[in-house]
Short mmCIF file of C-alpha atoms in Angstrom, two decimals:
data_model
loop_
_atom_site.label_atom_id
_atom_site.label_comp_id
_atom_site.label_asym_id
_atom_site.label_seq_id
_atom_site.Cartn_x
_atom_site.Cartn_y
_atom_site.Cartn_z
CA GLN A 1 70.33 118.68 87.96
CA VAL A 2 72.38 115.50 87.79
CA HIS A 3 74.59 114.64 90.75
CA LEU A 4 77.96 113.21 89.70
CA VAL A 5 80.76 111.95 91.95
CA GLU A 6 84.13 110.89 90.53
CA SER A 7 86.66 108.62 92.18
CA GLY A 8 89.66 106.51 91.28
CA GLY A 9 92.28 109.09 90.53
CA GLY A 10 95.79 108.88 91.90
CA SER A 11 99.48 108.89 91.11
CA VAL A 12 101.07 106.26 88.91
CA GLN A 13 104.24 105.81 86.93
CA ALA A 14 104.27 105.95 83.17
CA GLY A 15 102.90 102.75 81.70
CA GLY A 16 100.58 102.20 84.63
CA SER A 17 96.80 101.98 84.76
CA LEU A 18 93.95 103.60 86.63
CA ARG A 19 90.19 103.20 86.52
CA LEU A 20 88.03 106.20 87.16
CA SER A 21 84.45 105.88 88.33
CA CYS A 22 81.58 108.34 88.16
CA GLU A 23 78.53 107.60 90.24
CA THR A 24 75.29 109.32 89.48
CA ILE A 25 72.05 109.37 91.42
CA THR A 26 70.05 110.27 88.34
CA TYR A 27 70.64 108.21 85.25
CA SER A 28 67.91 109.66 83.02
CA ILE A 29 70.47 111.21 80.76
CA ASN A 30 71.57 110.45 77.24
CA CYS A 31 75.21 111.33 77.14
CA MET A 32 77.95 110.99 79.70
CA GLY A 33 81.58 111.76 79.20
CA TRP A 34 85.00 112.21 80.66
CA PHE A 35 86.89 115.46 80.27
CA ARG A 36 90.26 116.54 81.56
CA GLN A 37 92.05 119.77 82.26
CA ALA A 38 95.76 120.13 82.78
CA PRO A 39 97.25 123.25 84.40
CA GLY A 40 97.33 126.12 81.94
CA LYS A 41 95.32 124.23 79.34
CA GLU A 42 91.71 124.23 78.27
CA ARG A 43 89.35 121.47 79.28
CA GLU A 44 89.25 118.78 76.62
CA GLY A 45 87.00 115.85 75.93
CA VAL A 46 88.53 112.43 76.54
CA ALA A 47 85.69 109.99 75.92
CA THR A 48 81.91 110.04 75.63
CA MET A 49 79.18 107.43 75.60
CA ASP A 50 75.52 107.85 74.78
CA SER A 51 72.51 105.78 75.79
CA THR A 52 73.01 103.47 72.80
CA ALA A 53 76.56 102.76 74.00
CA LEU A 54 78.02 104.66 71.08
CA THR A 55 81.46 105.84 72.13
CA SER A 56 83.89 108.49 71.00
CA TYR A 57 87.50 109.05 72.03
CA LEU A 58 90.15 111.72 71.88
CA ASP A 59 92.70 110.60 69.30
CA SER A 60 95.57 110.57 71.77
CA VAL A 61 93.81 108.08 74.06
CA LYS A 62 92.41 105.70 71.46
CA GLY A 63 93.58 102.17 72.14
CA ARG A 64 94.59 103.07 75.69
CA PHE A 65 91.41 104.31 77.36
CA THR A 66 88.02 102.61 77.47
CA ILE A 67 84.77 104.20 78.56
CA SER A 68 82.02 101.96 79.88
CA LYS A 69 79.02 102.05 82.15
CA ASP A 70 77.14 99.81 84.54
CA ASN A 71 73.47 100.72 84.32
CA ALA A 72 72.56 98.73 87.41
CA LYS A 73 75.12 100.63 89.48
CA LYS A 74 74.46 103.91 87.67
CA THR A 75 78.17 104.27 87.26
CA LEU A 76 80.35 105.41 84.39
CA TYR A 77 83.94 104.19 84.14
CA LEU A 78 87.11 105.17 82.38
CA GLN A 79 89.76 102.49 82.22
CA MET A 80 93.10 104.11 81.48
CA ASN A 81 96.04 101.96 80.43
CA SER A 82 99.56 102.77 79.26
CA LEU A 83 99.40 106.13 80.96
CA THR A 84 101.92 108.80 80.04
CA PRO A 85 102.88 112.05 81.77
CA GLU A 86 100.82 113.86 79.12
CA ASP A 87 97.71 112.28 80.66
CA THR A 88 98.30 114.17 83.90
CA ALA A 89 95.24 116.31 84.57
CA MET A 90 92.12 116.76 86.62
CA TYR A 91 89.52 114.41 85.19
CA TYR A 92 85.85 115.33 85.25
CA CYS A 93 82.69 113.39 84.62
CA ALA A 94 79.94 115.25 82.78
CA ALA A 95 76.40 114.58 81.64
CA ARG A 96 73.80 116.03 79.34
CA GLY A 97 70.31 115.03 78.30
CA GLY A 98 70.81 115.43 74.56
CA SER A 99 73.23 113.98 72.06
CA CYS A 100 76.91 113.73 72.80
CA PHE A 101 79.12 116.64 71.83
CA TRP A 102 82.82 117.07 72.14
CA ASN A 103 82.49 120.62 73.44
CA ALA A 104 82.45 120.88 77.23
CA ASP A 105 80.18 123.94 76.99
CA TYR A 106 77.30 121.67 75.96
CA PHE A 107 77.42 119.71 79.22
CA PRO A 108 75.41 121.33 82.03
CA ASP A 109 76.22 118.83 84.77
CA TRP A 110 79.70 118.20 86.17
CA GLY A 111 81.38 116.38 88.99
CA HIS A 112 84.09 117.98 91.11
CA GLY A 113 86.88 116.05 89.44
CA THR A 114 89.55 113.54 90.40
CA GLN A 115 93.26 114.15 89.94
CA VAL A 116 95.40 111.85 87.81
CA THR A 117 99.17 112.29 88.00
CA VAL A 118 101.54 110.24 85.86
CA SER A 119 105.25 110.41 86.57
CA SER A 120 107.99 109.50 84.12
#
């Protein structure tokens, strides 16, 4: 099992920025990603990155969010710019040993989440 710990969430006004971090003790995984879940909505994929640094983004965050990782620190990041109230959600880091998928059901390992709240 992969241990994941998110941090960096908070409350910002629309147009602001936040950077989420996900620290992992074990980094022998192929795909890591960020997912989010807003109240009353299903969990959705936001961004993924595999071991080759291939990335994928939810259409609504393209150009605003950037996923990256620091292998030395075993940390995954999500830089979020130009935030809107629609980005308000609990953000989760997830990992899996195989290829990246957009479906949260394919990720066996999850962090506890970090809340992002964007006010208008």
